Amino acid sequence: MTEDLLRPLLTTSWRFYVLVVVLVGIVMLGVGAFAYQVNQGIGVWGLNWPVFWAFDITNFVFWIGISHAGTLISAILRLVNAGWRRPVTRCAEVITAFALMIGAMFPIVHLGRPWLFFWLMPYPTERQIWPNFRSPLVWDFFAISTYLTGSLLFLYLPTIPDFALVRDRTTGFRRRIYGALALGWRGTTKQWHRLESAMQIMAIAIIPVAVSVHTIVSFDFSMAIVPMWHSTIFGPYFVAGAIFSGIAALIIAMAALRKFLHLEAYLHPVHFENLGKLLLMMSLLWGYFVFAERLTTWYGNDSAEMSVFWATQRGPYTPLYVTMVICNFVLPLLILSFRKFRTVAGCVIASCGVVVGMWLERFLIIVPTLSHKYLSYSWGSYRPRIPEILLLIATFGAMGLLYTLFSKFVPIISIWELKVGEQPELTEPVETSDEAATLWRTHP
Amino acid sequence: MATPAMYGLYDEPEAAQRAYSELQRAGVSAQEITVISAEPFEAFEFSQRDHSLLLFRLAAVGGLGGFILAVWLVTGTSRAWPINVGGMPIVAWWPYLVIIFELTMLSAILTTVASLLITSGLPSRVDSLYDPAVSDGKILVGVPLTSQRAPDAIRDALDAGGAVAVKTTEFRN
């Protein structure tokens, strides 16, 4: 098992280089678009009065949502001690780390003068900027920083024993690098106990933090007195949507790893089936939230809110809205409700639909509202331009590139956790007396 | 200072457990026996020691420290530089709870990681008692050799467990 799972680290095929070149090419498209934007100014985007948030903030919310795939799901599965989690957790945790980095980049990309990003930092200077803790944007900073720090540590800690495995199998420069990452890990009983305790604590701590992060992202909208934003449902609605899109991203990532790294022996169809069930449940929950939100708005019949409402039901955004409902609700329901369709391929198709649908959902939360504020004189429209589209495409390329490089240099499946999962179950409690005869474990 | 040690390598945790028990019978205390493996074996006695709630307690203390720091930060800075925002109070507890919560959790997380590293002796020296065969799935059961302890008795105990190899080495504490 160890050799099999370390194979991607110790051998490199030409396909890896081709994939990296393609992904770097996609990322460079985004870098080029960003350079063009910096050179020409943010006017090269389609943003214009009254729509000042569009693709950029959609990408921000979308990627922060995707980040919920990993740490949150992994922490929940760890706490409930779900046995099938073992091959899944690290694949998931990696998504969190990279998705957060990509998402957190957008508030800076979105600045008209991104090179002055440090002006955002709240510290006392001659500019007299001082932390305004009442601003949701400052809450964002604290929440995302906490979640990113916690997620990186949550990813790193259980990787330490695996780094030690790689350290002992490599030589020269690689041995020194992996040795440094392993921190001199030996695997004494004390170290194992401390690591498992730490992971338990981290799992307990990270779940409320993960929930808070997307709640706070929703507060960026719901704290504003703007039609269809100022809603108490936004916190749980965003959290549910984030977990929903996160599970979809996890299924796609796992299927890609299974295919390209030949991990069929570890990522079984049952893992996809279980995640498919979770995705189906989240799809139903998402549908419930959308229905509750839309029904309440429609029943209230407030003119400002109804103008946004009708923009998505009978207006210019209707095709996007219908696509969103099909992708997020109809497609998962049709595929995942039936056991015979909950295959790897079925789950991947449903997940691809959900990723598209959830991006559209974020877009439809932001743009129709901003283009239909209270007074009709301030209504407007928005149409994306090529730099924005390239930036969006580049984020997917960046995710793929970071994920590919990570799985090349770090065991993408936790080897020691998988081994623990293969230990036979006890048939009776272990005695702890001094008598050797009673000490040994009884195998089934 | 280098300490001489003797250790056995075992294929199965049952064999490591036998050696562990034999060593105790030979008069070696549990605290002196080092067991190293590439995976935790919670079901065996050699793995039952070193359990502690220390990390949980330290995490709670860390969280409390973060809470106090956060309260000081948000109230102190607001009072030092009062800004009127939308008619809200200068110290506005509802929005401040968000910051206080995040800093409390961040502090608990960082304390947990620091406690893990310190109490596990990480980062550790490379010349501690260890054998790379552990990475191949072997379980190491080792004992420091002191002047009061007969090496033959230790070797016998390690062999009695069914060691695939018994070696002597030196390590630094």
Coordinates of C-alpha atoms in Angstrom, one line a residue:
Chain A
M1 CA 0.0 0.0 0.0
T2 CA 2.7 2.5 1.0
E3 CA 4.7 1.9 -2.2
D4 CA 1.5 2.2 -4.3
L5 CA 0.5 5.5 -2.7
L6 CA 4.0 6.9 -2.9
R7 CA 4.3 6.0 -6.6
P8 CA 3.1 9.4 -7.9
L9 CA 5.8 11.1 -5.8
L10 CA 8.7 8.9 -6.8
T11 CA 8.0 8.4 -10.5
T12 CA 6.9 11.0 -13.0
S13 CA 5.2 10.3 -16.3
W14 CA 5.2 12.5 -19.4
R15 CA 1.5 13.0 -18.9
F16 CA 2.2 15.0 -15.7
Y17 CA 4.4 17.5 -17.6
V18 CA 1.8 17.8 -20.4
L19 CA -0.9 18.5 -17.8
V20 CA 1.2 21.0 -16.0
V21 CA 2.0 22.9 -19.2
V22 CA -1.6 23.0 -20.2
L23 CA -2.7 24.3 -16.8
V24 CA 0.1 26.8 -16.6
G25 CA -1.1 28.0 -20.0
I26 CA -4.6 28.5 -18.7
V27 CA -3.3 30.3 -15.6
M28 CA -1.1 32.6 -17.8
L29 CA -4.3 33.6 -19.6
G30 CA -5.6 35.0 -16.4
V31 CA -2.3 36.6 -15.5
G32 CA -2.3 38.3 -18.9
A33 CA -5.8 39.5 -18.4
F34 CA -4.9 40.8 -14.9
A35 CA -1.8 42.6 -16.3
Y36 CA -4.0 44.2 -19.0
Q37 CA -6.4 45.3 -16.3
V38 CA -3.6 46.8 -14.2
N39 CA -2.2 48.6 -17.3
Q40 CA -5.4 49.9 -18.7
G41 CA -7.5 50.3 -15.5
I42 CA -10.5 48.5 -14.2
G43 CA -12.6 50.0 -17.0
V44 CA -11.6 47.1 -19.2
W45 CA -14.1 45.1 -17.2
G46 CA -17.8 45.2 -17.8
L47 CA -18.4 46.9 -14.5
N48 CA -20.3 50.2 -14.7
W49 CA -22.8 52.1 -12.6
P50 CA -24.8 50.8 -10.9
V51 CA -23.3 47.3 -11.1
F52 CA -19.9 47.5 -9.4
W53 CA -19.7 43.9 -8.2
A54 CA -20.0 41.1 -10.8
F55 CA -17.6 38.4 -11.9
D56 CA -15.0 39.3 -9.4
I57 CA -17.2 39.1 -6.3
T58 CA -19.0 36.1 -7.8
N59 CA -15.7 34.4 -8.0
F60 CA -14.8 35.4 -4.5
V61 CA -18.0 34.0 -3.0
F62 CA -17.9 30.9 -5.3
W63 CA -14.4 29.9 -4.4
I64 CA -14.8 30.5 -0.7
G65 CA -17.9 28.3 -1.0
I66 CA -15.9 25.6 -2.7
S67 CA -13.4 25.7 0.1
H68 CA -16.1 24.2 2.4
A69 CA -15.5 20.9 0.7
G70 CA -12.5 20.0 2.6
T71 CA -11.9 21.0 6.1
L72 CA -15.6 21.1 7.1
I73 CA -16.5 17.8 5.6
S74 CA -13.3 16.2 6.8
A75 CA -13.8 17.5 10.3
I76 CA -17.4 16.2 10.5
L77 CA -16.4 12.8 9.1
R78 CA -13.5 12.6 11.6
L79 CA -15.7 13.5 14.6
V80 CA -18.4 10.9 13.7
N81 CA -15.5 8.5 13.0
A82 CA -16.9 7.5 9.6
G83 CA -14.7 4.7 8.4
W84 CA -15.1 5.5 4.7
R85 CA -13.6 8.9 5.2
R86 CA -10.0 7.7 5.3
P87 CA -9.1 7.9 1.6
V88 CA -11.3 11.0 1.2
T89 CA -10.2 13.5 3.9
R90 CA -6.9 14.7 2.4
C91 CA -8.3 15.0 -1.1
A92 CA -10.9 17.2 0.5
E93 CA -8.7 19.3 2.8
V94 CA -6.4 20.2 -0.1
I95 CA -9.4 21.7 -1.9
T96 CA -10.1 24.0 1.0
A97 CA -6.5 25.3 1.2
F98 CA -6.3 26.2 -2.5
A99 CA -9.9 27.4 -3.0
L100 CA -9.5 29.8 -0.1
M101 CA -6.3 31.2 -1.6
I102 CA -7.9 31.7 -4.9
G103 CA -11.1 33.2 -3.4
A104 CA -9.2 35.5 -1.1
M105 CA -7.3 36.9 -4.0
F106 CA -10.4 38.4 -5.6
P107 CA -11.0 41.3 -3.2
I108 CA -7.5 42.4 -4.2
V109 CA -7.9 41.7 -7.9
H110 CA -11.1 43.7 -7.7
L111 CA -9.4 46.8 -6.4
G112 CA -9.0 49.6 -9.0
R113 CA -5.4 49.9 -7.9
P114 CA -4.5 46.5 -6.6
W115 CA -0.9 47.5 -5.9
L116 CA -2.2 49.7 -3.1
F117 CA -3.9 46.6 -1.4
F118 CA -2.0 47.3 1.8
W119 CA -4.1 50.4 2.3
L120 CA -6.9 48.0 3.3
M121 CA -4.9 46.8 6.2
P122 CA -6.3 48.4 9.3
Y123 CA -3.3 49.8 11.2
P124 CA -2.7 53.3 12.5
T125 CA -0.8 55.3 10.0
E126 CA -0.6 58.9 8.7
R127 CA -3.6 57.9 6.5
Q128 CA -5.6 57.7 9.7
I129 CA -7.0 54.3 8.8
W130 CA -8.1 52.5 11.9
P131 CA -9.8 49.1 12.3
N132 CA -13.5 49.5 12.0
F133 CA -14.7 46.3 13.6
R134 CA -18.3 47.1 12.7
S135 CA -17.6 46.6 9.0
P136 CA -18.4 43.2 7.4
L137 CA -15.3 43.5 5.3
V138 CA -13.2 43.5 8.4
W139 CA -15.1 40.4 9.6
D140 CA -14.2 38.8 6.3
F141 CA -10.6 39.5 6.9
F142 CA -10.6 37.9 10.4
A143 CA -12.9 34.9 9.3
I144 CA -10.9 34.0 6.2
S145 CA -7.6 34.4 7.9
T146 CA -8.7 32.1 10.8
Y147 CA -10.2 29.5 8.4
L148 CA -7.2 29.6 6.1
T149 CA -4.7 29.2 9.0
G150 CA -6.8 26.5 10.6
S151 CA -7.3 24.6 7.3
L152 CA -3.6 24.7 6.4
L153 CA -2.7 23.3 9.9
F154 CA -5.6 20.8 9.7
L155 CA -4.1 19.6 6.4
Y156 CA -0.5 19.7 7.5
L157 CA -0.7 17.9 10.9
P158 CA -1.9 14.5 9.6
T159 CA 0.5 14.7 6.7
I160 CA 3.6 14.8 9.1
P161 CA 3.7 10.9 9.5
D162 CA 3.4 10.6 5.7
F163 CA 6.2 13.0 5.2
A164 CA 8.3 10.8 7.4
L165 CA 7.5 7.8 5.2
V166 CA 8.7 9.7 2.1
R167 CA 11.8 11.0 4.0
D168 CA 12.9 7.4 4.7
R169 CA 12.5 6.5 1.0
T170 CA 14.3 9.3 -0.6
T171 CA 17.9 10.6 -0.7
G172 CA 19.8 13.8 -1.2
F173 CA 17.9 17.1 -1.6
R174 CA 14.4 15.5 -1.5
R175 CA 15.3 13.7 1.7
R176 CA 16.3 17.0 3.3
I177 CA 13.1 18.7 2.2
Y178 CA 10.8 15.9 3.3
G179 CA 12.9 15.5 6.5
A180 CA 12.2 19.2 7.3
L181 CA 8.5 18.8 6.6
A182 CA 8.4 15.7 8.8
L183 CA 9.9 17.7 11.7
G184 CA 11.8 14.7 12.9
W185 CA 8.7 12.6 13.3
R186 CA 9.4 9.0 14.6
G187 CA 6.0 7.6 15.5
T188 CA 6.4 7.0 19.2
T189 CA 3.2 6.2 21.0
K190 CA 3.2 9.6 22.7
Q191 CA 3.5 11.3 19.3
W192 CA 0.6 9.3 17.9
H193 CA -1.6 10.1 20.9
R194 CA -0.8 13.8 20.8
L195 CA -1.4 13.9 17.0
E196 CA -4.8 12.2 17.4
S197 CA -5.8 14.5 20.3
A198 CA -4.7 17.6 18.3
M199 CA -6.8 16.4 15.2
Q200 CA -9.8 15.9 17.4
I201 CA -9.5 19.4 18.9
M202 CA -8.9 20.9 15.4
A203 CA -11.9 19.1 14.1
I204 CA -14.1 20.5 16.9
A205 CA -12.7 24.0 16.4
I206 CA -12.8 24.1 12.6
I207 CA -16.5 23.2 12.2
P208 CA -17.9 26.4 13.8
V209 CA -15.1 28.4 12.1
A210 CA -16.1 27.0 8.7
V211 CA -19.8 27.8 9.3
S212 CA -18.9 31.3 10.4
V213 CA -16.8 32.0 7.3
H214 CA -19.6 31.6 4.9
T215 CA -22.1 33.2 7.2
I216 CA -19.8 36.2 7.3
V217 CA -19.4 36.2 3.5
S218 CA -23.2 36.3 3.4
F219 CA -23.1 39.2 5.8
D220 CA -21.2 41.2 3.1
F221 CA -24.6 41.2 1.4
S222 CA -27.2 40.9 4.0
M223 CA -25.9 43.8 6.2
A224 CA -26.8 46.1 3.3
I225 CA -30.3 47.5 3.0
V226 CA -30.6 46.3 -0.6
P227 CA -33.5 44.4 -2.2
M228 CA -33.2 40.6 -1.7
W229 CA -30.0 40.9 0.2
H230 CA -31.2 42.2 3.5
S231 CA -32.5 38.8 4.6
T232 CA -32.0 36.7 7.7
I233 CA -32.0 33.5 5.6
F234 CA -28.7 34.5 3.9
G235 CA -26.3 33.0 6.6
P236 CA -27.6 29.4 6.5
Y237 CA -28.5 29.7 2.8
F238 CA -24.8 30.6 2.0
V239 CA -23.5 27.9 4.3
A240 CA -25.7 25.2 2.7
G241 CA -24.7 26.4 -0.8
A242 CA -21.1 26.3 0.2
I243 CA -21.2 22.8 1.4
F244 CA -23.2 21.8 -1.6
S245 CA -20.7 23.2 -4.1
G246 CA -17.8 21.9 -2.0
I247 CA -19.1 18.3 -2.1
A248 CA -19.5 18.6 -5.9
A249 CA -15.9 19.9 -6.2
L250 CA -14.6 17.1 -4.0
I251 CA -16.4 14.4 -6.1
I252 CA -14.8 15.9 -9.3
A253 CA -11.4 16.0 -7.7
M254 CA -11.6 12.5 -6.4
A255 CA -12.7 11.2 -9.8
A256 CA -9.8 12.9 -11.5
L257 CA -7.3 11.5 -9.0
R258 CA -8.8 8.1 -9.3
K259 CA -8.5 8.2 -13.1
F260 CA -5.1 9.8 -13.5
L261 CA -3.2 8.4 -10.5
H262 CA -4.8 5.0 -10.8
L263 CA -6.2 5.0 -7.3
E264 CA -9.1 2.7 -8.0
A265 CA -8.0 0.4 -5.2
Y266 CA -8.4 3.2 -2.7
L267 CA -11.2 5.4 -4.0
H268 CA -14.0 2.9 -4.4
P269 CA -17.4 3.4 -6.0
V270 CA -18.9 3.3 -2.5
H271 CA -17.0 6.5 -1.6
F272 CA -18.7 8.2 -4.6
E273 CA -22.0 6.7 -3.7
N274 CA -21.8 8.0 -0.2
L275 CA -20.7 11.5 -1.3
G276 CA -23.5 11.3 -4.0
K277 CA -26.1 10.8 -1.2
L278 CA -24.7 13.8 0.6
L279 CA -24.8 15.8 -2.6
L280 CA -28.4 14.8 -3.1
M281 CA -29.3 15.8 0.4
M282 CA -27.7 19.2 0.0
S283 CA -29.5 19.6 -3.4
L284 CA -32.8 19.1 -1.6
L285 CA -31.7 21.5 1.2
W286 CA -30.7 24.1 -1.5
G287 CA -34.0 23.7 -3.2
Y288 CA -35.8 24.3 0.1
F289 CA -33.8 27.5 0.8
V290 CA -34.5 28.9 -2.7
F291 CA -38.2 28.1 -2.4
A292 CA -38.4 29.6 1.1
E293 CA -36.6 32.8 -0.1
R294 CA -38.6 33.2 -3.3
L295 CA -41.9 32.4 -1.7
T296 CA -41.3 34.9 1.1
T297 CA -40.3 37.6 -1.3
W298 CA -43.2 36.9 -3.6
Y299 CA -45.8 36.9 -0.8
G300 CA -44.4 40.2 0.6
N301 CA -44.8 41.8 -2.8
D302 CA -42.5 44.7 -1.9
S303 CA -42.0 46.7 -5.1
A304 CA -38.2 47.0 -4.8
E305 CA -37.8 43.3 -4.1
M306 CA -40.2 42.3 -6.8
S307 CA -38.3 44.1 -9.4
V308 CA -35.3 42.0 -8.6
F309 CA -37.5 38.9 -8.3
W310 CA -39.1 39.4 -11.8
A311 CA -35.7 40.2 -13.3
T312 CA -34.8 36.5 -12.6
Q313 CA -38.2 35.0 -13.4
R314 CA -39.3 36.9 -16.5
G315 CA -36.5 39.2 -17.3
P316 CA -33.0 39.2 -18.7
Y317 CA -31.6 36.8 -16.1
T318 CA -34.3 34.1 -16.6
P319 CA -32.2 31.8 -18.8
L320 CA -29.4 31.9 -16.2
Y321 CA -32.0 31.3 -13.4
V322 CA -33.5 28.3 -15.2
T323 CA -30.0 26.9 -15.9
M324 CA -29.2 27.3 -12.2
V325 CA -32.3 25.4 -11.1
I326 CA -31.7 22.6 -13.6
C327 CA -28.0 22.3 -12.6
N328 CA -28.5 22.5 -8.9
F329 CA -31.8 20.7 -8.4
V330 CA -33.2 18.9 -11.4
L331 CA -30.0 17.2 -12.6
P332 CA -28.8 15.9 -9.1
L333 CA -32.3 14.8 -8.3
L334 CA -32.7 12.9 -11.5
I335 CA -29.3 11.2 -11.3
L336 CA -28.6 10.7 -7.6
S337 CA -32.1 9.6 -6.5
F338 CA -31.5 6.3 -8.3
R339 CA -29.0 3.9 -6.9
K340 CA -28.0 2.6 -10.3
F341 CA -27.1 6.1 -11.5
R342 CA -25.0 6.8 -8.3
T343 CA -21.9 5.5 -10.1
V344 CA -18.6 7.4 -10.4
A345 CA -19.7 8.8 -13.8
G346 CA -23.2 9.7 -12.5
C347 CA -21.8 11.5 -9.5
V348 CA -19.3 13.4 -11.6
I349 CA -22.0 14.5 -14.1
A350 CA -24.2 15.7 -11.3
S351 CA -21.3 17.4 -9.6
C352 CA -20.2 19.3 -12.8
G353 CA -23.8 20.5 -13.0
V354 CA -23.7 21.7 -9.4
V355 CA -20.4 23.5 -9.9
V356 CA -21.9 25.4 -12.8
G357 CA -25.2 25.9 -11.1
M358 CA -23.6 27.3 -7.9
W359 CA -21.4 29.7 -9.8
L360 CA -24.6 31.0 -11.5
E361 CA -26.3 31.2 -8.1
R362 CA -23.6 33.5 -6.8
F363 CA -23.9 35.6 -9.9
L364 CA -27.6 35.8 -9.7
I365 CA -27.5 36.9 -6.0
I366 CA -25.2 39.8 -6.9
V367 CA -25.9 41.2 -10.3
P368 CA -29.7 41.3 -10.6
T369 CA -29.9 43.1 -7.3
L370 CA -27.3 45.7 -8.1
S371 CA -28.9 46.3 -11.5
H372 CA -32.4 46.8 -9.9
K373 CA -32.0 48.9 -6.8
Y374 CA -34.8 50.9 -5.3
L375 CA -35.4 53.6 -7.8
S376 CA -35.8 52.8 -11.5
Y377 CA -33.6 55.7 -12.6
S378 CA -30.7 53.8 -11.1
W379 CA -31.4 50.5 -12.9
G380 CA -28.7 49.3 -15.2
S381 CA -27.3 46.2 -16.8
Y382 CA -24.1 44.3 -16.9
R383 CA -22.3 42.3 -19.5
P384 CA -18.9 40.6 -18.8
R385 CA -15.9 41.4 -21.0
I386 CA -13.1 39.1 -22.1
P387 CA -10.6 40.0 -19.2
E388 CA -13.2 38.9 -16.6
I389 CA -14.0 35.7 -18.5
L390 CA -10.3 34.9 -18.8
L391 CA -9.8 35.5 -15.1
L392 CA -12.7 33.2 -14.3
I393 CA -11.3 30.4 -16.5
A394 CA -7.8 31.0 -15.0
T395 CA -9.1 30.3 -11.5
F396 CA -10.2 26.8 -12.6
G397 CA -6.8 26.4 -14.2
A398 CA -5.1 27.6 -11.0
M399 CA -7.1 25.1 -8.9
G400 CA -6.2 22.3 -11.3
L401 CA -2.5 23.3 -11.3
L402 CA -2.2 23.6 -7.5
Y403 CA -4.0 20.3 -7.0
T404 CA -1.8 18.5 -9.6
L405 CA 1.4 19.8 -8.1
F406 CA 0.2 19.0 -4.6
S407 CA -0.6 15.4 -5.5
K408 CA 2.8 15.1 -7.2
F409 CA 4.7 16.1 -4.1
V410 CA 2.5 15.0 -1.2
P411 CA 0.7 11.7 -0.7
I412 CA -2.8 12.6 -1.7
I413 CA -4.3 9.8 0.4
S414 CA -3.3 9.6 4.1
I415 CA -1.3 6.4 4.2
W416 CA -1.2 5.9 7.9
E417 CA -4.9 6.6 8.3
L418 CA -5.7 4.1 5.6
K419 CA -3.6 1.5 7.4
V420 CA -5.4 2.1 10.6
G421 CA -8.6 1.6 8.8
E422 CA -7.4 -1.8 7.7
Q423 CA -6.6 -3.0 11.2
P424 CA -9.0 -5.8 12.1
E425 CA -11.8 -4.9 14.5
L426 CA -11.5 -6.0 18.1
T427 CA -13.8 -8.8 19.2
E428 CA -13.3 -8.2 22.9
P429 CA -11.7 -5.4 25.0
V430 CA -8.0 -5.3 25.4
E431 CA -6.8 -6.2 28.9
T432 CA -4.2 -4.0 30.4
S433 CA -2.9 -6.2 33.2
D434 CA 0.7 -7.3 33.4
E435 CA -0.1 -10.8 32.3
A436 CA 1.2 -11.2 28.9
A437 CA -1.4 -13.8 28.0
T438 CA -4.2 -11.4 28.3
L439 CA -2.5 -8.5 26.5
W440 CA -2.9 -9.5 23.0
R441 CA -5.6 -8.5 20.7
T442 CA -8.0 -11.2 19.6
H443 CA -8.6 -11.3 15.9
P444 CA -12.0 -12.1 14.6
Chain B
M1 CA 25.5 12.8 25.5
A2 CA 25.0 9.6 23.5
T3 CA 23.1 6.8 25.3
P4 CA 23.5 3.2 24.2
A5 CA 20.3 1.4 23.4
M6 CA 19.0 -1.9 22.2
Y7 CA 16.0 -2.4 20.1
G8 CA 14.1 -5.1 18.3
L9 CA 12.1 -4.8 15.0
Y10 CA 8.8 -6.7 14.7
D11 CA 6.5 -7.5 11.8
E12 CA 3.3 -7.7 13.8
P13 CA 1.9 -5.6 16.7
E14 CA 1.3 -8.9 18.6
A15 CA 5.0 -9.7 18.5
A16 CA 5.8 -6.1 19.6
Q17 CA 3.4 -6.6 22.5
R18 CA 5.0 -9.8 23.5
A19 CA 8.4 -8.1 23.6
Y20 CA 7.0 -5.2 25.6
S21 CA 5.6 -7.6 28.2
E22 CA 8.8 -9.6 28.3
L23 CA 10.8 -6.4 28.9
Q24 CA 8.5 -5.5 31.8
R25 CA 9.0 -9.0 33.2
A26 CA 12.8 -8.4 32.9
G27 CA 12.4 -5.4 35.2
V28 CA 12.2 -2.6 32.6
S29 CA 9.6 0.0 33.5
A30 CA 7.0 1.0 30.9
Q31 CA 8.4 4.5 30.8
E32 CA 11.8 3.3 29.7
I33 CA 10.4 1.3 26.8
T34 CA 10.1 3.1 23.5
V35 CA 7.7 1.8 20.9
I36 CA 7.8 3.3 17.4
S37 CA 5.5 2.4 14.5
A38 CA 4.3 3.8 11.2
E39 CA 0.7 3.7 12.4
P40 CA -1.0 3.9 15.8
F41 CA -2.1 0.6 17.4
E42 CA -4.7 1.7 19.8
A43 CA -5.8 -1.8 20.7
F44 CA -2.5 -2.8 22.3
E45 CA -1.2 -2.2 25.8
F46 CA 2.0 -0.7 24.6
S47 CA -0.1 2.0 23.0
Q48 CA -2.3 2.6 26.1
R49 CA 0.2 4.8 28.0
D50 CA 0.9 8.5 27.3
H51 CA -2.8 9.2 27.0
S52 CA -3.5 12.7 28.3
L53 CA -6.1 15.4 28.3
L54 CA -3.3 18.0 28.4
L55 CA -3.9 19.2 24.8
F56 CA -7.6 19.7 25.4
R57 CA -6.9 21.7 28.5
L58 CA -4.3 23.8 26.8
A59 CA -6.6 24.4 23.9
A60 CA -9.2 25.7 26.3
V61 CA -6.7 28.0 27.9
G62 CA -5.5 29.2 24.5
G63 CA -9.1 29.9 23.5
L64 CA -9.7 31.9 26.7
G65 CA -6.5 33.9 26.0
G66 CA -7.7 34.6 22.5
F67 CA -11.1 35.7 23.9
I68 CA -9.5 38.2 26.3
L69 CA -7.1 39.5 23.7
A70 CA -10.0 40.0 21.2
V71 CA -12.1 41.8 23.8
W72 CA -9.1 44.1 24.5
L73 CA -8.4 44.6 20.8
V74 CA -11.9 45.6 19.8
T75 CA -12.8 47.7 22.8
G76 CA -9.4 49.2 23.2
T77 CA -8.9 50.3 19.6
S78 CA -12.5 51.6 19.3
R79 CA -12.1 53.7 22.4
A80 CA -8.6 54.9 21.4
W81 CA -9.9 56.1 18.0
P82 CA -13.7 56.6 18.2
I83 CA -15.4 56.7 14.8
N84 CA -19.1 57.2 14.4
V85 CA -20.4 54.6 12.0
G86 CA -24.1 54.8 11.1
G87 CA -25.1 55.8 14.6
M88 CA -23.8 52.6 16.2
P89 CA -22.2 52.8 19.6
I90 CA -18.4 53.2 19.7
V91 CA -18.2 49.8 21.4
A92 CA -20.8 47.8 19.5
W93 CA -21.0 44.3 20.9
W94 CA -23.1 42.6 18.3
P95 CA -20.6 43.1 15.4
Y96 CA -17.7 42.7 17.8
L97 CA -18.8 39.2 18.7
V98 CA -17.8 38.2 15.2
I99 CA -14.2 39.3 15.7
I100 CA -14.1 37.9 19.3
F101 CA -15.3 34.5 18.1
E102 CA -12.8 34.3 15.3
L103 CA -9.8 35.3 17.5
T104 CA -10.9 32.9 20.2
M105 CA -11.0 30.0 17.8
L106 CA -7.7 31.1 16.1
S107 CA -6.0 31.2 19.4
A108 CA -7.3 27.8 20.4
I109 CA -6.1 26.3 17.1
L110 CA -2.7 27.8 17.3
T111 CA -2.3 26.8 21.0
T112 CA -3.3 23.2 20.0
V113 CA -0.6 23.1 17.3
A114 CA 2.0 24.6 19.6
S115 CA 1.1 22.2 22.4
L116 CA 1.3 19.2 20.0
L117 CA 4.8 20.2 18.8
I118 CA 6.1 20.9 22.3
T119 CA 4.7 17.9 24.1
S120 CA 5.6 15.5 21.2
G121 CA 9.2 16.8 21.1
L122 CA 8.8 18.2 17.6
P123 CA 10.9 19.2 15.7
S124 CA 13.2 16.5 17.0
R125 CA 16.8 15.6 16.4
V126 CA 17.6 13.1 13.7
D127 CA 19.8 11.0 16.0
S128 CA 17.0 10.0 18.3
L129 CA 16.2 6.3 18.7
Y130 CA 14.8 5.3 15.3
D131 CA 15.2 2.9 12.4
P132 CA 14.1 3.6 8.9
A133 CA 12.6 0.1 8.8
V134 CA 9.7 1.5 10.7
S135 CA 8.6 3.2 7.5
D136 CA 8.4 -0.3 5.9
G137 CA 5.9 -1.3 8.5
K138 CA 8.2 -2.7 11.2
I139 CA 7.5 -1.9 14.8
L140 CA 10.5 -0.9 16.9
V141 CA 10.6 -1.8 20.6
G142 CA 13.7 -0.3 22.3
V143 CA 15.3 0.2 25.7
P144 CA 18.2 2.4 26.8
L145 CA 21.1 0.3 28.1
T146 CA 22.2 1.4 31.5
S147 CA 25.1 0.1 33.5
Q148 CA 22.7 -1.6 35.9
R149 CA 21.0 -3.5 33.1
A150 CA 22.4 -6.7 31.6
P151 CA 22.3 -6.5 27.8
D152 CA 21.8 -10.2 27.5
A153 CA 18.6 -10.1 29.5
I154 CA 17.3 -7.3 27.3
R155 CA 18.3 -9.2 24.1
D156 CA 16.5 -12.3 25.4
A157 CA 13.4 -10.3 26.1
L158 CA 13.4 -8.7 22.7
D159 CA 14.1 -12.1 21.0
A160 CA 11.3 -13.7 23.0
G161 CA 8.8 -11.4 21.4
G162 CA 9.8 -12.8 18.0
A163 CA 12.0 -10.0 16.7
V164 CA 13.0 -10.1 13.0
A165 CA 16.2 -8.2 14.1
V166 CA 17.7 -7.0 17.3
K167 CA 20.2 -4.2 17.1
T168 CA 22.2 -1.9 19.4
T169 CA 22.7 1.8 18.7
E170 CA 23.4 5.1 20.3
F171 CA 21.1 8.0 20.5
R172 CA 20.9 11.4 22.0
N173 CA 18.1 12.4 24.4

